[in-house]
Amino acid sequence: MSVIINLERCTGCGQCLDACPFGLLYLLDGRLMVDDGCTLCGACVEVCEYGALSLPATEAGSSEVYRPHGGIWIFAEQRGGRMAPVSLELLGEARRLAARMQVPVAAVLFGHQVQELTAGLIAGGADKVYLVDHPRLADFVEEPYAAALTALARREQPEIILAGATYLGRAFIPRVAALLDTGLTADCTAFDLETETNLLLQTRPAFGGNIMATILTPRSYPQMATVRPRVMKKLALQSDREGTVIPVRLEELEQPFRSRFLETVSEITEAIPLGEAEVIVAGGRGLQDGKNFQLLEELADLLGGAVGATRAAVDAGWISYQHQIGQTGKTVAPRLYFACGISGAAQHLVGMQSSDFIVAINSDPQAPIFQIADIGLVGDMFEIIPALIQQIKASR
Ligand SMILES: Cc1cc2nc3c(=O)[nH]c(=O)nc-3n(C[C@H](O)[C@H](O)[C@H](O)COP(=O)(O)OP(=O)(O)OC[C@H]3O[C@@H](n4cnc5c(N)ncnc54)[C@H](O)[C@@H]3O)c2cc1C
């Protein structure tokens, strides 16, 4: 079944071509044609000004709008054969949504000789894994990655695609959304489903983080969103979970691309990467000087943690950007987070409020950081932190 074209009414204006999320409509000698795979989503019907397109009546006799049937997909990001933690976090969230939507969860894995990663994805919550194993996908390059995901989505028609808001996801997912002619909500912090329609409610900070906006993609499919690492919770791995691995061959990868991979250059080395640290000691403008970060480093070293910072501290040139936590920095969720001389601006909170336990040290009892802290210490950090360091040393 596909959309019904009334050729007497169709003027061949081509407006509907752009509306089809899967690019299935085309003009042949001025006549509108539709390829196999129409999902009856109705997007083309809505844009046709001439009433030339309609949906076939359902059994009940109504013209209910159909939705893609490919379930929820997550893009399983790997580099050098190492799975990015965000992939499992996305799977955890996809499973939660899928339970309510009653649809399967699929992971899409790109790379070369990465078959062994499929088991981890199934254990982490995937019902199926689309495995596109190709030398062109061995290293990340936007064009082939975008071409492959677009082709696969056109073929299998997922209802939702979630990907990590990582360097990689940010680089190619917008391109996929554009090729599929659908919307994309970047950097989501929460998802829900609209009660009546089951459409994905995509929440993200807006207007500099001062409000949370919830965005819907009601007329185009797939509904696409990216999520920052460490925002969603992964599930406990279940090694006996069953799932299917579907090897996929894509002709689209055989075409010439304009860019090619040359080499990876590692520039930044962190002793403990912020994203993986279990303890973070973060400092803000209250530190008053860059050299005072030494105090935080000492506490972090004692606790086996890493040092973070607010944008104010980074902008002051006290510490490098790689330490910045927040809306325009990293998102972290350690087990223990020390906020030292940090007021608690919304743009900072969005990057650290999922931490398990938050200790705030601030001389201002009204500082907003205390509203989310598990323990608040009101006082001068230059007295409190040295005392804390001394106590920890003494207790050892
Ligand atoms: C679009 C946009 C994006 C942004 N992105 C980010 C981001 O990613 N990350 C981020 O952090 N910010 C971000 N910001 C900036 C954010 O709005 C705040 O300006 C910033 O977080 C404030 O940093 P702070 O808490 O260090 O400084 P302040 O707000 O100046 O707070 C300093 C605190 O230190 C306390 N203090 C002072 N002396 C002491 C002392 N001796 N002992 C204890 N406490 C003391 C003060 O009481 C005060 O509460 C962004 C802003 C915008 C508009």
XYZ file of C-alpha atoms and ligand atoms in Angstrom:
449
model
C 0.000 0.000 0.000
C 1.187 3.507 -0.726
C -0.169 7.029 -0.911
C -2.831 7.452 -3.642
C -1.947 9.902 -6.420
C -4.799 11.544 -8.318
C -3.063 12.341 -11.605
C -5.933 14.521 -12.793
C -5.365 16.870 -9.901
C -1.564 16.600 -9.680
C 0.167 19.552 -11.352
C 3.667 18.097 -10.957
C 4.649 21.091 -8.801
C 7.030 18.898 -6.788
C 6.190 20.338 -3.343
C 5.474 16.890 -1.963
C 8.916 15.572 -2.965
C 10.566 17.500 -0.151
C 7.832 16.561 2.317
C 8.412 12.796 2.043
C 10.677 11.886 4.996
C 12.014 8.885 3.128
C 12.566 10.517 -0.280
C 10.253 8.050 -2.013
C 8.390 10.508 -4.246
C 9.844 11.549 -7.602
C 8.797 13.063 -10.903
C 9.161 11.056 -14.080
C 8.490 13.139 -17.190
C 6.427 15.463 -14.984
C 4.340 12.612 -13.553
C 4.442 12.040 -9.805
C 5.584 8.525 -8.860
C 6.114 6.791 -5.529
C 8.775 4.170 -4.788
C 8.185 1.043 -2.716
C 8.323 1.507 1.027
C 5.717 4.240 1.540
C 4.757 4.282 5.238
C 1.540 6.204 4.660
C 2.819 8.819 7.078
C 0.703 11.452 5.339
C 3.374 14.169 5.241
C 2.950 14.592 1.458
C -0.844 14.673 1.746
C -0.618 17.602 4.128
C 1.514 19.775 1.828
C -0.396 19.134 -1.413
C -2.393 22.269 -2.203
C -4.343 20.562 -5.001
C -5.797 17.655 -3.049
C -4.014 15.272 -5.399
C -2.743 12.963 -2.683
C -4.705 10.846 -0.249
C -4.233 7.887 2.027
C -5.997 4.604 1.406
C -8.899 3.991 3.767
C -8.116 1.659 6.653
C -10.304 -1.328 7.433
C -12.362 0.856 9.706
C -12.991 3.154 6.749
C -11.118 6.131 8.167
C -7.984 7.676 6.717
C -5.874 7.254 9.837
C -2.239 8.349 9.462
C 0.257 5.462 9.522
C 3.626 5.735 11.202
C 6.905 4.044 10.367
C 7.095 0.593 11.863
C 10.840 0.245 12.417
C 10.737 0.964 16.169
C 13.346 2.916 18.095
C 16.942 3.080 16.918
C 20.012 4.185 18.726
C 23.241 4.947 16.916
C 25.875 2.781 18.602
C 29.020 4.886 18.500
C 32.360 3.143 18.539
C 35.851 4.346 17.816
C 38.780 2.042 17.327
C 36.644 -0.895 18.441
C 35.761 0.754 21.766
C 32.078 1.361 22.396
C 31.257 4.888 23.547
C 29.455 4.704 26.942
C 26.684 6.953 25.588
C 25.542 4.095 23.338
C 24.526 1.989 26.343
C 22.932 5.010 27.996
C 20.822 5.548 24.865
C 19.837 1.891 24.889
C 18.629 2.221 28.491
C 16.449 5.175 27.532
C 15.230 3.516 24.325
C 14.098 0.451 26.301
C 12.126 2.673 28.669
C 10.341 4.360 25.745
C 9.896 1.093 23.841
C 8.130 -0.516 26.793
C 5.472 2.178 26.564
C 5.293 2.212 22.760
C 5.398 -1.583 22.437
C 8.031 -1.448 19.692
C 11.463 -3.081 19.300
C 14.775 -1.373 19.994
C 17.544 -1.604 17.412
C 21.160 -0.479 17.627
C 22.932 0.617 14.453
C 26.621 -0.225 14.506
C 29.059 1.110 11.893
C 32.716 0.193 11.572
C 35.090 -2.367 10.152
C 35.614 -5.699 11.902
C 33.519 -4.661 14.856
C 31.277 -7.735 14.975
C 32.382 -8.501 18.550
C 30.710 -5.314 19.815
C 27.249 -6.576 18.885
C 26.971 -8.865 21.935
C 27.443 -5.909 24.302
C 24.673 -3.992 22.546
C 22.237 -6.875 22.891
C 23.236 -7.313 26.540
C 22.656 -3.574 27.001
C 19.078 -3.669 25.682
C 19.019 -3.983 21.862
C 16.558 -6.429 20.295
C 18.460 -6.252 17.022
C 21.704 -4.820 15.819
C 22.060 -3.552 12.257
C 25.719 -4.164 11.583
C 27.198 -2.225 8.675
C 30.744 -3.524 8.460
C 32.689 -1.805 5.703
C 36.274 -0.513 5.278
C 34.840 2.926 4.491
C 33.389 3.033 8.004
C 36.600 1.980 9.764
C 37.358 5.581 10.727
C 34.794 8.293 11.185
C 34.161 10.526 8.179
C 30.886 12.477 8.035
C 29.902 11.760 4.430
C 29.951 7.948 4.387
C 28.505 7.729 7.897
C 25.652 10.062 6.917
C 25.065 8.246 3.627
C 24.930 4.871 5.360
C 22.570 5.902 8.162
C 20.292 7.725 5.718
C 20.107 4.730 3.384
C 19.419 2.320 6.230
C 16.714 4.566 7.715
C 15.029 4.879 4.318
C 15.049 1.131 3.989
C 13.985 0.105 7.501
C 11.949 3.163 8.511
C 12.542 3.695 12.207
C 10.074 5.794 14.113
C 12.742 7.357 16.343
C 16.541 7.693 16.039
C 18.577 8.648 19.107
C 22.301 9.394 18.961
C 24.954 10.747 21.304
C 25.618 14.490 21.303
C 29.306 13.632 21.070
C 31.860 15.103 18.664
C 30.944 12.341 16.246
C 27.164 12.576 16.662
C 27.200 16.337 16.411
C 29.229 16.114 13.224
C 27.020 13.815 11.172
C 23.549 13.397 12.716
C 22.341 16.857 11.538
C 23.366 15.857 8.020
C 21.281 12.675 8.295
C 18.265 14.658 9.533
C 18.619 17.037 6.596
C 18.912 14.168 4.097
C 15.816 12.508 5.581
C 14.037 15.839 5.591
C 13.078 15.567 9.196
C 13.627 17.496 12.416
C 16.418 17.078 14.942
C 16.490 18.170 18.563
C 20.079 18.450 19.746
C 21.394 17.990 23.291
C 18.198 16.607 24.843
C 18.187 16.093 28.591
C 14.879 14.190 28.909
C 12.345 12.287 26.822
C 8.719 11.417 27.332
C 5.796 10.372 25.158
C 2.773 12.521 24.429
C -0.168 10.678 25.942
C -2.585 10.676 23.016
C -0.216 10.423 20.078
C 2.823 8.621 21.542
C 4.961 11.246 19.817
C 8.387 11.793 21.339
C 8.559 14.777 23.697
C 12.128 16.023 23.394
C 13.254 18.302 26.219
C 16.372 20.447 26.077
C 17.642 23.689 27.614
C 16.814 26.787 25.568
C 17.525 30.506 25.707
C 20.930 30.115 27.299
C 19.682 27.387 29.640
C 17.150 29.630 31.370
C 14.155 27.564 30.305
C 13.611 23.940 29.357
C 11.871 23.619 25.988
C 9.932 20.539 24.926
C 9.958 19.907 21.210
C 7.752 17.651 19.066
C 8.306 16.412 15.533
C 4.679 15.716 14.591
C 4.757 15.631 10.798
C 8.031 14.068 9.722
C 9.775 10.795 10.453
C 11.974 9.584 11.925
C 11.840 11.723 15.053
C 15.517 12.425 15.695
C 17.322 13.624 18.792
C 20.816 13.703 20.235
C 21.598 13.279 23.936
C 24.732 14.253 25.783
C 26.783 11.515 27.406
C 25.980 10.782 31.040
C 22.482 12.229 30.939
C 20.554 8.951 30.536
C 21.006 5.853 32.669
C 22.261 2.627 31.121
C 20.758 -0.713 32.153
C 22.645 -3.441 33.957
C 24.195 -5.660 31.257
C 22.310 -8.935 30.798
C 24.630 -11.376 29.084
C 21.824 -13.906 28.482
C 19.558 -11.421 26.634
C 18.629 -12.609 23.175
C 18.808 -10.479 20.086
C 19.439 -10.639 16.364
C 22.428 -9.327 14.480
C 21.484 -8.202 10.974
C 24.493 -7.702 8.679
C 23.679 -4.962 6.173
C 25.230 -4.273 2.766
C 24.740 -0.755 1.466
C 25.443 0.152 -2.151
C 25.488 3.793 -1.048
C 28.935 3.162 0.472
C 30.424 2.348 -2.928
C 29.933 5.852 -4.313
C 32.858 8.316 -4.368
C 32.929 10.715 -1.415
C 34.499 14.163 -1.349
C 36.368 13.676 1.918
C 38.550 10.849 3.139
C 40.181 9.906 6.417
C 43.894 10.763 6.749
C 44.913 10.308 10.379
C 43.867 10.865 13.982
C 45.956 13.325 15.963
C 45.697 13.075 19.763
C 46.181 16.463 21.357
C 44.673 16.381 24.797
C 45.621 13.937 27.498
C 43.772 14.061 30.786
C 45.017 12.016 33.755
C 41.415 11.046 34.503
C 38.973 12.131 31.806
C 36.240 14.269 33.379
C 33.521 12.208 31.755
C 34.751 9.041 33.434
C 35.801 10.427 36.853
C 33.933 9.095 39.880
C 34.899 12.150 41.923
C 35.053 15.705 40.553
C 36.264 18.740 42.444
C 35.064 21.780 40.524
C 35.914 25.420 41.094
C 34.355 28.701 40.068
C 34.924 32.417 40.290
C 35.085 32.089 44.084
C 38.644 30.772 43.607
C 39.680 34.364 42.838
C 42.878 33.326 41.020
C 44.056 30.588 38.700
C 46.819 29.489 41.053
C 44.187 28.553 43.645
C 43.149 25.621 41.457
C 46.165 23.877 43.061
C 44.053 23.537 46.194
C 41.345 21.736 44.219
C 43.950 19.561 42.484
C 45.271 18.476 45.861
C 41.792 17.470 47.050
C 41.039 15.744 43.741
C 44.331 13.790 43.864
C 43.595 12.620 47.398
C 40.181 11.340 46.296
C 41.386 9.902 42.996
C 39.271 12.384 41.078
C 39.482 15.052 38.394
C 39.227 18.842 38.439
C 36.317 20.662 36.786
C 35.452 24.322 36.400
C 32.715 26.789 35.598
C 32.753 28.868 32.482
C 33.586 31.935 34.595
C 36.839 30.261 35.695
C 37.629 29.160 32.141
C 36.838 32.585 30.683
C 39.142 34.157 33.285
C 41.956 32.028 31.849
C 42.490 30.160 35.141
C 42.036 26.701 33.629
C 41.629 25.265 30.134
C 38.307 24.721 28.385
C 38.604 20.927 28.548
C 37.708 21.265 32.270
C 34.519 23.261 31.696
C 31.323 21.679 32.924
C 27.915 22.840 31.822
C 25.803 23.707 28.865
C 28.713 24.740 26.687
C 31.162 22.374 28.363
C 30.982 18.739 29.404
C 28.123 16.873 31.055
C 29.268 14.797 33.994
C 27.616 12.484 36.512
C 30.241 11.366 39.042
C 29.428 9.657 42.299
C 30.717 12.679 44.220
C 30.800 16.314 43.011
C 32.388 19.160 44.963
C 31.192 22.605 43.848
C 33.674 25.097 45.327
C 32.993 28.813 44.963
C 30.333 28.101 42.347
C 27.048 30.028 42.476
C 24.934 27.408 40.676
C 23.865 29.127 37.440
C 21.413 27.094 35.333
C 24.042 26.695 32.602
C 26.415 25.052 35.053
C 23.766 22.890 36.739
C 22.677 21.358 33.445
C 26.107 19.763 33.161
C 26.409 18.285 36.660
C 23.041 17.914 38.338
C 22.863 14.173 37.624
C 25.833 13.629 39.978
C 24.977 11.097 42.688
C 26.086 13.230 45.641
C 26.787 16.973 45.560
C 28.788 18.885 48.156
C 28.610 22.678 47.784
C 31.024 25.070 49.475
C 30.024 28.710 49.201
C 30.287 31.782 51.429
C 26.845 33.005 50.324
C 24.029 31.066 52.091
C 21.598 32.191 49.355
C 23.688 30.721 46.495
C 21.389 28.639 44.213
C 23.870 25.738 44.259
C 22.594 24.895 47.758
C 19.171 24.049 46.294
C 20.552 20.985 44.554
C 23.342 20.114 47.020
C 23.128 17.044 49.251
C 25.460 18.761 51.719
C 25.969 22.524 51.826
C 28.920 24.073 53.647
C 28.457 27.818 54.121
C 31.813 29.479 54.579
C 35.139 30.451 53.091
C 36.447 27.711 50.825
C 40.028 28.744 51.639
C 39.360 27.619 55.197
C 37.071 24.663 54.494
C 39.066 22.904 51.754
C 42.450 22.893 53.585
C 40.636 21.568 56.685
C 39.040 18.854 54.567
C 42.405 17.915 53.051
C 43.942 17.725 56.492
C 41.122 15.491 57.771
C 41.430 13.120 54.816
C 45.208 12.867 55.274
C 44.819 12.307 59.005
C 42.208 9.587 58.478
C 44.677 7.646 56.341
C 24.841 30.584 26.635
C 25.570 30.408 27.916
C 26.268 29.246 28.136
C 26.936 29.049 29.351
N 27.598 27.887 29.553
C 28.150 27.658 30.763
C 28.786 26.408 31.058
O 28.882 25.512 30.207
N 29.292 26.233 32.296
C 29.234 27.184 33.273
O 29.722 26.947 34.396
N 28.674 28.384 33.002
C 28.147 28.636 31.778
N 27.607 29.865 31.535
C 27.831 30.946 32.508
C 26.864 30.918 33.690
O 25.705 31.634 33.359
C 27.499 31.563 34.924
O 27.911 32.864 34.602
C 28.693 30.806 35.480
O 28.384 29.451 35.648
C 29.070 31.401 36.837
O 30.245 30.792 37.278
P 30.644 30.811 38.821
O 29.592 30.085 39.594
O 32.036 30.326 38.877
O 30.694 32.354 39.151
P 29.737 33.262 40.047
O 28.337 33.155 39.574
O 30.349 34.611 40.065
O 29.807 32.592 41.472
C 30.922 32.641 42.305
C 30.490 32.111 43.666
O 31.629 31.986 44.494
C 31.220 32.295 45.813
N 32.423 32.671 46.567
C 33.179 33.771 46.416
N 34.241 33.734 47.267
C 34.132 32.567 47.952
C 34.915 31.961 48.973
N 36.058 32.506 49.419
N 34.498 30.770 49.489
C 33.374 30.178 49.032
N 32.590 30.733 48.080
C 32.956 31.907 47.520
C 30.203 33.408 45.656
O 29.351 33.487 46.778
C 29.487 32.986 44.391
O 28.307 32.240 44.690
C 26.935 30.082 30.326
C 26.237 31.244 30.086
C 25.565 31.415 28.894
C 24.801 32.684 28.679
